[in-house]
Coordinates of C-alpha atoms in Angstrom, one line a residue:
Chain A
M1 CA -18.7 -15.6 -33.8
S2 CA -20.2 -12.6 -32.0
L3 CA -23.0 -10.0 -32.1
V4 CA -21.5 -7.3 -34.2
A5 CA -23.0 -3.8 -34.9
Q6 CA -21.2 -2.0 -37.6
D7 CA -21.7 1.8 -38.0
V8 CA -25.3 1.5 -36.9
G9 CA -27.7 4.4 -37.2
F10 CA -31.3 4.6 -36.3
Q11 CA -33.7 7.2 -37.5
A12 CA -37.2 7.9 -36.3
R13 CA -39.4 10.8 -37.4
G14 CA -36.6 12.4 -39.3
R15 CA -34.3 12.5 -36.2
Y16 CA -31.3 10.3 -35.6
L17 CA -31.6 8.5 -32.3
L18 CA -28.4 6.5 -32.9
R19 CA -25.5 7.4 -35.2
G20 CA -22.4 5.6 -36.2
I21 CA -22.4 3.0 -33.4
S22 CA -20.0 0.1 -33.8
L23 CA -19.6 -2.6 -31.2
T24 CA -18.8 -6.2 -30.8
L25 CA -20.3 -8.4 -28.1
K26 CA -18.2 -11.5 -27.7
P27 CA -19.4 -14.7 -26.1
G28 CA -18.1 -15.0 -22.5
E29 CA -18.0 -11.3 -21.8
V30 CA -20.1 -8.7 -20.0
L31 CA -20.5 -5.5 -21.9
A32 CA -22.1 -2.6 -20.0
V33 CA -23.9 0.3 -21.7
L34 CA -23.7 3.5 -19.9
G35 CA -25.0 7.0 -20.6
P36 CA -27.3 9.8 -19.5
N37 CA -31.1 9.6 -19.9
G38 CA -32.1 9.8 -23.5
A39 CA -28.7 8.9 -24.8
G40 CA -30.1 6.0 -26.9
K41 CA -29.2 3.1 -24.7
S42 CA -32.6 1.3 -24.9
T43 CA -32.9 2.1 -28.6
L44 CA -29.5 0.5 -29.1
L45 CA -30.6 -2.6 -27.2
R46 CA -33.8 -2.8 -29.3
V47 CA -31.9 -2.4 -32.6
L48 CA -29.4 -5.1 -31.5
A49 CA -32.4 -7.4 -30.5
G50 CA -33.9 -6.9 -34.0
E51 CA -37.0 -5.2 -32.6
Y52 CA -36.1 -2.0 -34.6
R53 CA -34.4 -2.2 -37.9
A54 CA -31.2 -0.2 -38.2
T55 CA -31.6 2.7 -40.7
T56 CA -27.9 2.5 -41.6
G57 CA -25.2 0.0 -41.0
S58 CA -25.6 -3.6 -40.2
I59 CA -26.0 -6.0 -37.3
R60 CA -24.6 -9.5 -37.6
Q61 CA -25.3 -12.2 -35.1
N62 CA -23.1 -15.3 -35.5
G63 CA -22.1 -14.0 -38.9
Q64 CA -25.7 -13.6 -40.1
D65 CA -27.4 -10.3 -40.8
I66 CA -30.3 -10.2 -38.3
S67 CA -32.6 -8.2 -40.6
G68 CA -32.9 -11.3 -42.7
M69 CA -33.3 -13.8 -39.9
A70 CA -36.6 -15.3 -38.8
A71 CA -37.8 -14.2 -35.4
L72 CA -37.7 -17.8 -34.2
D73 CA -34.0 -18.3 -35.2
L74 CA -33.1 -15.1 -33.4
A75 CA -35.1 -16.2 -30.4
R76 CA -33.1 -19.4 -30.2
S77 CA -29.8 -17.7 -29.9
R78 CA -30.6 -14.5 -27.9
A79 CA -32.8 -13.5 -25.0
V80 CA -34.0 -10.1 -24.0
M81 CA -34.9 -8.9 -20.5
P82 CA -37.1 -5.9 -21.1
Q83 CA -37.4 -2.8 -18.9
A84 CA -41.1 -3.1 -18.2
A85 CA -43.2 -5.9 -19.4
S86 CA -46.9 -5.5 -18.6
M87 CA -49.3 -8.3 -18.5
T88 CA -52.8 -8.0 -17.1
F89 CA -53.9 -11.6 -17.5
P90 CA -53.4 -13.5 -14.3
F91 CA -50.7 -16.0 -15.4
A92 CA -49.0 -17.8 -12.5
V93 CA -45.3 -16.8 -12.1
R94 CA -44.1 -20.3 -13.0
D95 CA -46.1 -20.1 -16.3
V96 CA -44.6 -16.7 -17.2
V97 CA -41.1 -18.1 -16.7
A98 CA -42.1 -21.1 -18.8
L99 CA -43.0 -18.8 -21.7
G100 CA -39.2 -18.4 -22.2
R101 CA -39.1 -22.0 -23.4
A102 CA -41.5 -21.2 -26.3
P103 CA -38.8 -20.9 -28.9
F104 CA -37.8 -24.5 -28.2
R105 CA -41.3 -26.0 -28.0
K106 CA -40.6 -28.1 -31.1
V107 CA -37.3 -29.6 -30.0
S108 CA -37.6 -29.8 -26.2
T109 CA -39.5 -32.0 -23.8
R110 CA -41.8 -31.0 -21.0
Q111 CA -39.5 -32.6 -18.4
F112 CA -36.5 -30.7 -19.7
D113 CA -38.3 -27.4 -19.7
Q114 CA -39.6 -27.9 -16.2
K115 CA -36.1 -28.7 -15.0
L116 CA -34.8 -25.4 -16.5
V117 CA -37.7 -23.4 -15.2
A118 CA -37.2 -24.7 -11.7
R119 CA -33.5 -23.9 -11.8
A120 CA -34.1 -20.3 -13.1
I121 CA -36.8 -19.7 -10.5
K122 CA -34.3 -20.6 -7.8
L123 CA -31.6 -18.4 -9.3
A124 CA -33.9 -15.4 -9.5
D125 CA -35.0 -16.0 -5.9
I126 CA -38.7 -16.2 -6.8
E127 CA -39.4 -19.7 -5.4
H128 CA -41.8 -18.4 -2.8
L129 CA -43.7 -16.5 -5.6
A130 CA -43.9 -19.4 -8.1
D131 CA -47.6 -20.1 -7.7
R132 CA -48.7 -16.5 -7.3
A133 CA -50.4 -14.5 -10.0
Y134 CA -48.0 -12.4 -12.0
P135 CA -50.0 -9.1 -12.0
A136 CA -50.1 -9.1 -8.2
L137 CA -46.3 -8.9 -7.8
S138 CA -44.4 -5.7 -7.0
G139 CA -42.2 -4.1 -9.6
G140 CA -38.9 -5.6 -8.4
E141 CA -40.5 -9.1 -8.1
K142 CA -41.7 -8.8 -11.7
Q143 CA -38.2 -7.9 -12.8
R144 CA -36.9 -11.1 -11.3
V145 CA -39.6 -13.1 -13.0
H146 CA -38.4 -11.7 -16.4
L147 CA -34.8 -12.4 -15.5
A148 CA -35.8 -16.1 -14.9
R149 CA -37.7 -16.1 -18.2
A150 CA -34.8 -14.7 -20.1
L151 CA -32.5 -17.3 -18.5
V152 CA -34.5 -20.3 -19.5
Q153 CA -34.5 -18.9 -23.0
V154 CA -30.8 -18.2 -23.2
W155 CA -30.0 -21.6 -21.8
G156 CA -31.5 -23.1 -24.9
M157 CA -30.9 -26.8 -25.1
D158 CA -27.8 -26.8 -22.7
G159 CA -27.6 -29.9 -20.6
W160 CA -29.8 -31.8 -23.1
E161 CA -28.6 -35.4 -22.7
R162 CA -30.0 -37.0 -25.8
R163 CA -27.8 -35.3 -28.3
A164 CA -30.2 -35.8 -31.2
T165 CA -28.8 -34.7 -34.6
T166 CA -31.6 -32.0 -35.1
V167 CA -30.8 -30.4 -31.7
G168 CA -27.0 -30.6 -32.1
A169 CA -26.8 -27.5 -34.2
E170 CA -28.9 -25.5 -31.7
K171 CA -26.7 -26.5 -28.9
D172 CA -23.4 -25.2 -30.2
K173 CA -24.6 -21.8 -31.3
E174 CA -23.2 -18.8 -29.5
R175 CA -25.9 -17.1 -27.4
F176 CA -26.5 -13.6 -26.2
L177 CA -28.4 -12.1 -23.3
L178 CA -29.5 -8.4 -23.6
L179 CA -30.7 -6.8 -20.3
D180 CA -32.4 -3.4 -20.3
E181 CA -31.8 -1.7 -16.9
P182 CA -32.1 -5.1 -15.2
T183 CA -31.4 -3.6 -11.7
A184 CA -34.2 -1.0 -11.9
G185 CA -36.7 -1.5 -9.0
L186 CA -34.6 -4.1 -7.3
D187 CA -33.3 -3.8 -3.7
V188 CA -29.5 -3.8 -3.2
S189 CA -29.1 -7.5 -2.4
H190 CA -31.2 -8.6 -5.4
Q191 CA -29.3 -6.1 -7.6
H192 CA -26.1 -7.9 -6.7
A193 CA -27.7 -11.3 -7.1
L194 CA -28.9 -10.5 -10.6
L195 CA -25.6 -9.0 -11.7
A196 CA -23.8 -12.1 -10.3
V197 CA -26.1 -14.4 -12.3
A198 CA -25.5 -12.3 -15.5
R199 CA -21.8 -12.4 -15.0
R200 CA -21.8 -16.1 -14.3
E201 CA -23.8 -16.7 -17.5
A202 CA -21.0 -14.9 -19.4
H203 CA -18.0 -16.4 -17.7
Q204 CA -19.2 -19.9 -17.2
N205 CA -21.8 -20.6 -19.9
N206 CA -20.0 -18.5 -22.5
V207 CA -23.0 -16.2 -23.1
G208 CA -22.4 -12.7 -24.5
V209 CA -24.1 -10.4 -22.0
L210 CA -25.0 -6.8 -22.7
M211 CA -26.6 -4.7 -20.0
I212 CA -27.7 -1.2 -19.6
L213 CA -26.6 0.1 -16.1
H214 CA -26.6 3.3 -14.3
D215 CA -24.5 2.6 -11.2
F216 CA -20.7 3.2 -12.0
N217 CA -19.5 0.9 -9.3
Q218 CA -21.7 -1.9 -10.6
V219 CA -20.1 -1.4 -14.0
T220 CA -16.6 -1.6 -12.6
A221 CA -17.5 -4.6 -10.4
Y222 CA -19.4 -6.8 -12.9
A223 CA -18.6 -5.7 -16.5
D224 CA -15.6 -6.6 -18.6
R225 CA -16.0 -3.8 -21.1
V226 CA -18.1 -0.7 -21.3
I227 CA -19.5 1.6 -24.0
I228 CA -20.7 5.1 -23.1
L229 CA -23.3 6.8 -25.2
Q230 CA -24.3 10.4 -25.4
S231 CA -26.9 11.9 -27.7
G232 CA -27.0 8.7 -29.7
E233 CA -23.2 8.6 -30.4
T234 CA -20.4 6.6 -28.8
V235 CA -18.3 8.7 -26.4
A236 CA -15.9 6.0 -25.3
Q237 CA -15.6 2.2 -25.6
G238 CA -13.2 -0.2 -24.1
A239 CA -12.0 -2.1 -21.1
V240 CA -13.7 -1.0 -17.9
D241 CA -10.5 0.3 -16.3
D242 CA -9.7 2.5 -19.3
V243 CA -13.1 4.0 -19.7
M244 CA -14.4 4.5 -16.2
R245 CA -12.3 7.6 -15.5
P246 CA -13.8 10.4 -13.3
D247 CA -12.9 13.1 -15.7
L248 CA -14.6 11.5 -18.7
L249 CA -17.7 10.5 -16.6
S250 CA -17.9 14.0 -15.2
T251 CA -18.1 15.5 -18.7
V252 CA -20.6 13.0 -20.0
F253 CA -23.0 13.1 -17.0
K254 CA -22.4 16.9 -16.4
S255 CA -22.0 16.2 -12.7
P256 CA -18.7 16.1 -10.7
I257 CA -17.6 12.5 -10.2
R258 CA -14.6 11.5 -8.1
A259 CA -12.7 8.3 -7.5
I260 CA -12.2 7.7 -3.8
P261 CA -9.8 5.1 -2.6
D262 CA -11.5 2.2 -0.9
P263 CA -9.9 1.0 2.3
N264 CA -10.6 -2.5 1.1
G265 CA -8.6 -2.0 -2.0
G266 CA -9.3 -0.3 -5.4
S267 CA -11.3 2.8 -5.6
V268 CA -15.0 3.8 -5.6
L269 CA -16.6 6.3 -8.0
V270 CA -18.9 8.7 -6.2
S271 CA -20.9 11.6 -7.5
Q272 CA -21.0 14.8 -5.5
A273 CA -24.0 16.7 -4.4
V274 CA -24.3 20.0 -6.2
Chain B
M1 CA -61.2 -17.3 -1.8
T2 CA -63.8 -16.9 -4.4
Q3 CA -66.5 -19.5 -5.1
F4 CA -64.5 -20.8 -8.0
D5 CA -61.4 -21.3 -5.9
T6 CA -63.4 -23.3 -3.3
L7 CA -65.0 -25.2 -6.1
R8 CA -61.6 -26.0 -7.4
A9 CA -60.3 -27.0 -4.0
R10 CA -63.3 -29.4 -3.6
F11 CA -63.0 -30.9 -7.1
P12 CA -59.2 -31.2 -7.9
V13 CA -60.1 -32.4 -11.4
L14 CA -60.9 -28.8 -12.3
N15 CA -57.2 -28.0 -11.8
R16 CA -56.4 -30.1 -14.9
P17 CA -57.2 -28.0 -18.0
V18 CA -57.6 -31.1 -20.2
A19 CA -60.2 -32.5 -17.8
V20 CA -62.0 -29.2 -18.0
L21 CA -62.1 -29.5 -21.8
V22 CA -63.5 -33.0 -21.5
L23 CA -66.1 -31.9 -19.1
L24 CA -67.1 -29.0 -21.3
M25 CA -67.4 -31.4 -24.3
L26 CA -69.8 -33.6 -22.2
A27 CA -71.8 -30.5 -21.2
L28 CA -72.1 -29.6 -24.9
V29 CA -73.4 -33.0 -25.7
V30 CA -76.0 -32.8 -22.8
V31 CA -77.1 -29.3 -23.8
T32 CA -77.4 -30.4 -27.4
V33 CA -79.6 -33.4 -26.6
I34 CA -81.8 -31.3 -24.3
S35 CA -82.0 -28.5 -26.9
L36 CA -83.0 -31.1 -29.5
G37 CA -85.9 -32.3 -27.4
T38 CA -87.2 -28.8 -26.5
G39 CA -89.5 -26.7 -28.6
G40 CA -93.0 -26.5 -29.9
A41 CA -93.1 -30.3 -30.2
Q42 CA -91.6 -31.8 -27.1
I43 CA -89.6 -34.9 -27.9
A44 CA -88.5 -37.2 -25.1
M45 CA -84.7 -37.3 -24.4
G46 CA -84.6 -41.1 -24.9
D47 CA -86.2 -40.6 -28.4
V48 CA -83.6 -37.9 -29.3
I49 CA -80.7 -40.2 -28.3
G50 CA -82.3 -43.1 -30.1
H51 CA -82.7 -41.1 -33.2
L52 CA -79.1 -39.8 -33.1
A53 CA -77.9 -43.3 -32.5
H54 CA -80.0 -44.4 -35.5
R55 CA -78.6 -41.7 -37.7
I56 CA -75.0 -42.6 -37.0
G57 CA -75.8 -46.2 -37.5
I58 CA -75.4 -47.6 -34.0
S59 CA -79.0 -48.7 -33.5
G60 CA -81.2 -50.1 -36.2
T61 CA -84.6 -48.9 -35.3
G62 CA -85.6 -45.3 -35.8
I63 CA -88.3 -43.4 -33.9
D64 CA -91.7 -42.1 -34.8
T65 CA -91.6 -40.5 -38.2
F66 CA -93.1 -37.1 -37.2
D67 CA -90.6 -36.6 -34.4
A68 CA -87.8 -37.8 -36.7
R69 CA -88.8 -35.3 -39.4
V70 CA -88.8 -32.4 -36.8
L71 CA -85.4 -33.4 -35.7
D72 CA -83.9 -33.9 -39.1
T73 CA -85.3 -30.9 -41.0
L74 CA -85.8 -28.3 -38.2
R75 CA -83.8 -28.9 -35.1
L76 CA -80.6 -30.7 -36.2
P77 CA -79.5 -28.1 -38.8
R78 CA -80.4 -25.4 -36.3
I79 CA -78.3 -27.0 -33.6
V80 CA -75.4 -27.4 -36.0
R81 CA -75.6 -23.7 -36.8
A82 CA -75.8 -22.8 -33.1
I83 CA -72.7 -25.0 -32.3
V84 CA -70.6 -23.7 -35.2
I85 CA -71.6 -20.0 -34.8
G86 CA -71.4 -20.1 -31.0
G87 CA -68.0 -21.8 -31.2
G88 CA -66.8 -19.3 -33.8
L89 CA -67.9 -16.3 -31.8
G90 CA -66.5 -17.6 -28.5
L91 CA -63.2 -18.4 -30.1
A92 CA -63.1 -15.1 -32.0
G93 CA -63.6 -13.2 -28.8
A94 CA -60.8 -15.1 -27.0
V95 CA -58.4 -14.5 -29.9
M96 CA -59.3 -10.8 -30.0
Q97 CA -58.8 -10.3 -26.3
S98 CA -55.3 -11.8 -26.5
L99 CA -54.5 -10.0 -29.7
F100 CA -55.4 -6.6 -28.2
R101 CA -54.2 -7.6 -24.8
N102 CA -57.4 -6.2 -23.5
P103 CA -60.1 -8.2 -21.8
I104 CA -63.0 -6.1 -23.2
A105 CA -62.0 -6.7 -26.9
D106 CA -64.7 -8.6 -28.8
P107 CA -65.7 -8.7 -32.5
G108 CA -68.9 -6.8 -31.5
I109 CA -66.9 -4.0 -29.9
I110 CA -64.4 -3.3 -32.6
G111 CA -67.1 -3.0 -35.2
V112 CA -66.6 -6.2 -37.2
S113 CA -70.1 -7.5 -36.4
A114 CA -71.7 -4.1 -37.0
S115 CA -69.9 -3.7 -40.4
A116 CA -71.1 -7.2 -41.4
A117 CA -74.6 -6.2 -40.5
L118 CA -74.2 -2.9 -42.4
G119 CA -73.3 -5.0 -45.5
A120 CA -76.3 -7.2 -45.1
V121 CA -78.7 -4.3 -44.4
A122 CA -77.4 -2.3 -47.4
M123 CA -78.0 -5.4 -49.6
I124 CA -81.5 -5.9 -48.3
V125 CA -82.6 -2.3 -48.7
A126 CA -80.6 -1.1 -51.6
G127 CA -79.4 -4.3 -53.3
H128 CA -81.8 -4.1 -56.2
V129 CA -80.7 -0.5 -56.9
I130 CA -76.9 -1.2 -56.6
L131 CA -76.8 -4.5 -58.5
G132 CA -79.7 -3.8 -60.9
S133 CA -80.4 -6.9 -63.0
F134 CA -77.7 -8.8 -61.2
Y135 CA -79.8 -8.8 -58.1
V136 CA -81.8 -11.7 -59.4
V137 CA -78.6 -13.6 -60.4
V138 CA -77.0 -13.4 -57.0
G139 CA -80.3 -14.3 -55.5
P140 CA -80.2 -15.6 -52.0
Y141 CA -76.4 -15.4 -51.8
G142 CA -76.5 -11.6 -52.0
V143 CA -77.1 -10.8 -48.4
P144 CA -74.6 -13.3 -46.8
V145 CA -71.9 -12.2 -49.3
A146 CA -72.5 -8.6 -48.5
A147 CA -72.3 -9.3 -44.7
F148 CA -69.1 -11.1 -45.3
A149 CA -67.7 -8.3 -47.4
G150 CA -68.7 -5.8 -44.7
A151 CA -66.7 -7.7 -42.0
V152 CA -63.6 -8.1 -44.2
I153 CA -63.6 -4.5 -45.4
A154 CA -64.0 -3.2 -41.9
T155 CA -61.1 -5.3 -40.7
A156 CA -58.9 -4.2 -43.6
F157 CA -59.8 -0.6 -42.8
I158 CA -59.0 -1.0 -39.1
R159 CA -55.6 -2.6 -40.0
I160 CA -54.7 0.1 -42.6
L161 CA -55.6 3.0 -40.3
S162 CA -53.7 1.6 -37.3
R163 CA -50.5 0.9 -39.3
Q164 CA -47.5 3.1 -38.8
D165 CA -44.0 2.5 -39.9
G166 CA -45.0 -1.2 -40.6
Q167 CA -46.1 -1.7 -37.0
T168 CA -49.6 -1.8 -35.6
D169 CA -50.4 -0.4 -32.2
A170 CA -53.0 -2.7 -30.5
A171 CA -54.4 0.1 -28.3
I172 CA -54.9 2.5 -31.2
M173 CA -56.4 -0.4 -33.2
L174 CA -59.0 -1.1 -30.5
L175 CA -60.0 2.6 -30.5
I176 CA -60.2 2.8 -34.3
G177 CA -62.5 -0.3 -34.1
V178 CA -64.7 1.5 -31.7
A179 CA -65.0 4.4 -34.1
I180 CA -65.8 2.0 -37.0
N181 CA -68.4 0.4 -34.8
A182 CA -70.2 3.7 -34.3
M183 CA -70.0 4.5 -38.0
A184 CA -71.3 1.1 -39.0
F185 CA -74.3 1.4 -36.6
A186 CA -75.0 4.9 -38.0
G187 CA -75.0 3.3 -41.5
V188 CA -77.4 0.6 -40.4
G189 CA -79.6 3.4 -38.9
V190 CA -79.6 5.2 -42.3
F191 CA -80.7 2.1 -44.2
T192 CA -83.3 1.3 -41.6
Y193 CA -84.7 4.8 -42.1
M194 CA -84.9 4.2 -45.9
A195 CA -86.4 0.8 -45.6
D196 CA -90.0 -0.1 -46.5
D197 CA -92.2 -2.2 -44.2
A198 CA -91.3 -5.6 -45.6
Q199 CA -87.6 -4.8 -45.6
L200 CA -87.9 -3.4 -42.0
R201 CA -89.0 -6.7 -40.7
S202 CA -86.1 -8.6 -42.2
L203 CA -83.7 -5.9 -41.0
T204 CA -84.9 -6.2 -37.5
F205 CA -84.0 -9.9 -37.5
W206 CA -80.5 -9.1 -38.8
Q207 CA -79.9 -6.7 -36.0
M208 CA -81.2 -9.1 -33.3
G209 CA -79.9 -12.3 -34.5
V210 CA -81.8 -15.5 -35.6
L211 CA -80.7 -19.0 -36.0
A212 CA -83.5 -20.0 -38.4
G213 CA -80.9 -19.9 -41.2
N214 CA -81.4 -19.6 -44.9
G215 CA -81.3 -23.2 -45.9
P216 CA -78.5 -24.6 -48.2
T217 CA -77.2 -21.0 -49.0
D218 CA -75.6 -21.1 -45.5
M219 CA -73.3 -23.9 -46.5
P220 CA -70.3 -21.7 -47.8
A221 CA -70.4 -19.6 -44.7
M222 CA -70.5 -22.6 -42.4
I223 CA -67.4 -24.1 -44.2
I224 CA -65.5 -20.8 -43.9
M225 CA -66.3 -20.7 -40.2
A226 CA -65.2 -24.2 -39.7
L227 CA -61.9 -23.5 -41.5
G228 CA -61.4 -20.3 -39.6
I229 CA -62.0 -22.0 -36.3
A230 CA -59.5 -24.8 -37.1
Y231 CA -56.8 -22.2 -37.9
L232 CA -57.5 -20.0 -34.8
L233 CA -57.3 -23.0 -32.5
T234 CA -53.6 -23.4 -33.5
L235 CA -52.6 -20.0 -32.1
G236 CA -52.6 -20.9 -28.4
T237 CA -48.8 -20.5 -27.7
P238 CA -48.1 -17.5 -29.9
L239 CA -51.1 -15.7 -28.4
N240 CA -49.7 -16.5 -24.9
L241 CA -46.4 -14.8 -25.8
F242 CA -48.4 -11.9 -27.2
L243 CA -49.9 -11.3 -23.8
L244 CA -46.4 -10.4 -22.6
G245 CA -46.3 -7.6 -25.1
E246 CA -45.5 -7.3 -28.8
A247 CA -41.8 -6.7 -28.4
E248 CA -41.5 -9.5 -26.0
A249 CA -43.4 -11.9 -28.3
R250 CA -41.0 -11.0 -31.0
H251 CA -38.0 -11.6 -28.8
L252 CA -39.5 -15.0 -28.1
G253 CA -39.6 -15.9 -31.8
V254 CA -43.1 -14.8 -32.9
E255 CA -43.4 -13.1 -36.3
V256 CA -45.6 -10.5 -34.7
E257 CA -46.9 -8.7 -37.8
H258 CA -47.7 -12.0 -39.5
L259 CA -49.6 -13.2 -36.5
K260 CA -51.6 -10.0 -36.2
R261 CA -52.5 -10.1 -39.9
R262 CA -53.5 -13.7 -40.0
A263 CA -55.4 -13.7 -36.8
T264 CA -57.4 -10.5 -37.6
V265 CA -58.2 -11.8 -41.1
A266 CA -59.3 -15.2 -39.7
V267 CA -61.4 -13.5 -37.1
A268 CA -63.0 -11.3 -39.7
L269 CA -63.8 -14.4 -41.8
V270 CA -65.4 -16.3 -38.9
V271 CA -67.4 -13.3 -37.6
G272 CA -68.4 -12.2 -41.1
A273 CA -69.6 -15.7 -41.9
A274 CA -71.4 -15.9 -38.5
V275 CA -73.3 -12.6 -39.1
A276 CA -74.0 -13.7 -42.7
V277 CA -75.9 -16.8 -41.3
S278 CA -77.5 -15.4 -38.2
G279 CA -77.2 -11.7 -37.9
I280 CA -75.6 -10.0 -34.9
I281 CA -75.4 -12.2 -31.8
G282 CA -73.8 -10.3 -29.0
F283 CA -72.1 -11.2 -25.8
V284 CA -71.0 -14.7 -26.7
G285 CA -67.6 -13.5 -27.9
L286 CA -67.2 -11.4 -24.7
V287 CA -68.6 -13.7 -22.0
A288 CA -67.4 -17.1 -23.1
P289 CA -63.7 -16.5 -22.8
H290 CA -64.2 -14.7 -19.4
L291 CA -66.2 -17.6 -18.1
V292 CA -63.6 -20.1 -19.3
R293 CA -60.7 -18.2 -17.8
L294 CA -62.3 -18.4 -14.3
V295 CA -61.8 -22.2 -14.5
T296 CA -58.8 -22.8 -16.7
G297 CA -56.7 -19.7 -16.0
P298 CA -55.4 -17.5 -18.8
D299 CA -53.4 -20.1 -20.7
N300 CA -54.6 -19.7 -24.3
R301 CA -53.7 -23.3 -25.2
Y302 CA -56.8 -24.2 -23.1
V303 CA -58.7 -20.9 -23.3
L304 CA -59.1 -21.1 -27.0
P305 CA -60.7 -24.5 -27.4
A306 CA -62.6 -24.1 -24.1
S307 CA -64.0 -20.7 -25.3
A308 CA -65.1 -22.4 -28.6
I309 CA -66.9 -25.1 -26.7
C310 CA -68.3 -22.7 -24.1
G311 CA -69.6 -20.4 -26.9
A312 CA -71.3 -23.4 -28.5
I313 CA -72.9 -24.4 -25.2
M314 CA -74.2 -20.9 -24.6
L315 CA -75.7 -20.5 -28.1
T316 CA -77.3 -24.0 -28.1
G317 CA -78.8 -23.3 -24.6
A318 CA -79.9 -19.8 -25.6
D319 CA -81.5 -21.3 -28.7
A320 CA -83.6 -23.7 -26.6
V321 CA -84.8 -20.8 -24.5
A322 CA -85.5 -18.7 -27.6
R323 CA -87.7 -21.5 -29.0
I324 CA -89.9 -22.1 -26.0
I325 CA -90.2 -18.8 -24.2
V326 CA -92.8 -17.1 -26.5
L327 CA -94.5 -20.2 -28.0
P328 CA -95.7 -20.5 -30.7
A329 CA -93.4 -17.8 -32.0
E330 CA -89.6 -17.6 -31.3
L331 CA -87.6 -14.9 -29.7
P332 CA -84.6 -13.6 -31.7
I333 CA -81.6 -15.3 -30.2
G334 CA -79.5 -12.1 -30.0
L335 CA -82.1 -10.8 -27.5
V336 CA -81.7 -13.9 -25.4
T337 CA -77.9 -13.7 -25.3
G338 CA -78.3 -10.0 -24.5
I339 CA -80.8 -10.4 -21.7
V340 CA -79.0 -13.3 -20.1
G341 CA -75.4 -12.2 -21.0
G342 CA -75.6 -8.6 -20.0
P343 CA -76.5 -9.0 -16.4
F344 CA -74.2 -12.0 -16.2
F345 CA -71.3 -10.0 -17.5
L346 CA -72.1 -7.2 -15.0
G347 CA -71.9 -9.7 -12.2
L348 CA -68.5 -10.8 -13.4
L349 CA -67.3 -7.2 -13.5
M350 CA -68.5 -6.6 -10.0
R351 CA -66.7 -9.7 -8.8
E352 CA -63.6 -8.5 -10.5
K353 CA -63.9 -5.1 -9.0
K354 CA -64.1 -6.5 -5.5
R355 CA -61.0 -8.7 -6.2
R356 CA -58.9 -5.7 -7.4
R357 CA -59.6 -3.8 -4.2
L358 CA -57.5 -6.2 -2.2

């Protein structure tokens, strides 16, 4: 079972923003989405999340067409970390993270939720901010809050000891995490921390992770597969090593990109100043 | 550190939202008892409590019959109206602020109240022309029904105009509401211009708000308000998610368009019914939620019920003031809430401004 987009097109105001996109996000893998500004990356993520309805084609999550799924059912099997979530009301950081547990409020307990929230807050390195008011945080700090919120949502009922019959079904569902430019506004160490968390969710917790990235070397270091978009269409898709070629990237991004051997092994992709 | 933070530090009980709700409930009971005793005929607090106890069957002996009659026929129905209307307005304000993710949203600002008043005023001035011989048939129900219809039509109008591709944009919706508000007030002005002297007096009361009520004809409106309040109180968690943004709320499992439709319709019903009973009473919907958030924080699971109780307290208190300040007459309650609420709200804003500088 996976998150499968089949020949998806999305039209707004008579213009196609996406056309003929097919992809499969399997549980346990990290799929990176790469492309120039305006290529349709965020639109694709929103269509996959069910926020926009695909104009053509279909999106199936765990075998079910998402256009017919209730928002709550979707929310229980996939979490989204948005690019910029604004909130002017002064919620404490801990409470914002706890909102990620909302889809499970009927099946979970307060203790269990608190345990997950505490773990996510630690992973996102926002323990020192937990009691601060959310609107007072910096942009990068807010990003980390939303990472933690997405994590407690995607964890679902994992680690729930009492395996009640009603919860059992929730527990075994494949889950997906969609991250829209998660590293934007983060300093270098937090970028790596976040990407490592995302990769661990995929490889250890069997979550299907899709993230929009801009840094080529982060793609090669953290993703398993990559899809490159340009003007709403797929340019290339496949394993990272096959797709991340300097010649292809140079054409897509209209900027000379070279692979330079790294003395520590492998190679590094660098863009040249014009 | 603001005064409220120091207050919270000194009384840790204020950190527990449930305790705050209980305290607010107690405050409402106290204000109700005081308000019942105040007015043209002063009734001792002990007597009020004794009478209430007698009514619910705890104590056997009633009080002096004159005071009992004042309480039963004049003040109790009035206080019940104040509690239900105040609660409805406070709650409607809190829901709107979350729905529009904007702290200045209020049924008064987006034109629901004004449109209800327009309906009422149109009925008072032109009812006999529009309805002809039916005017006698609808009788005393004509004006509240028209007020109610005004609120519902305005809300429907705002929703239709702000829809695009099946989505509604909260910011646009708020601005459309402001435009509707201006038009409704212009409409009220036109009817006021056309009205004769007798009509003018009843119009003025509609625009300023009175709790005197219209006797048993208020019953349907009161029931609608109670039902609307009960529904809106269940929206705490979905509205919390809404504060993150509409897309985020959807990602977290909220059927966003359903929520918006149901909540706006319920608010229209509550506000329309409130205006139908008492005319426009401003500031309760705006001030009550703000006041509550100072103590409970922004969590709607507590803000919603606390705003309802706080609105009820404000209106019950304002009513007591309205009844005694210009004895033997009474001041329209909308004036009291405006006179007290306006400066109070300004004070809140100034405090907020100072806080944002930091």
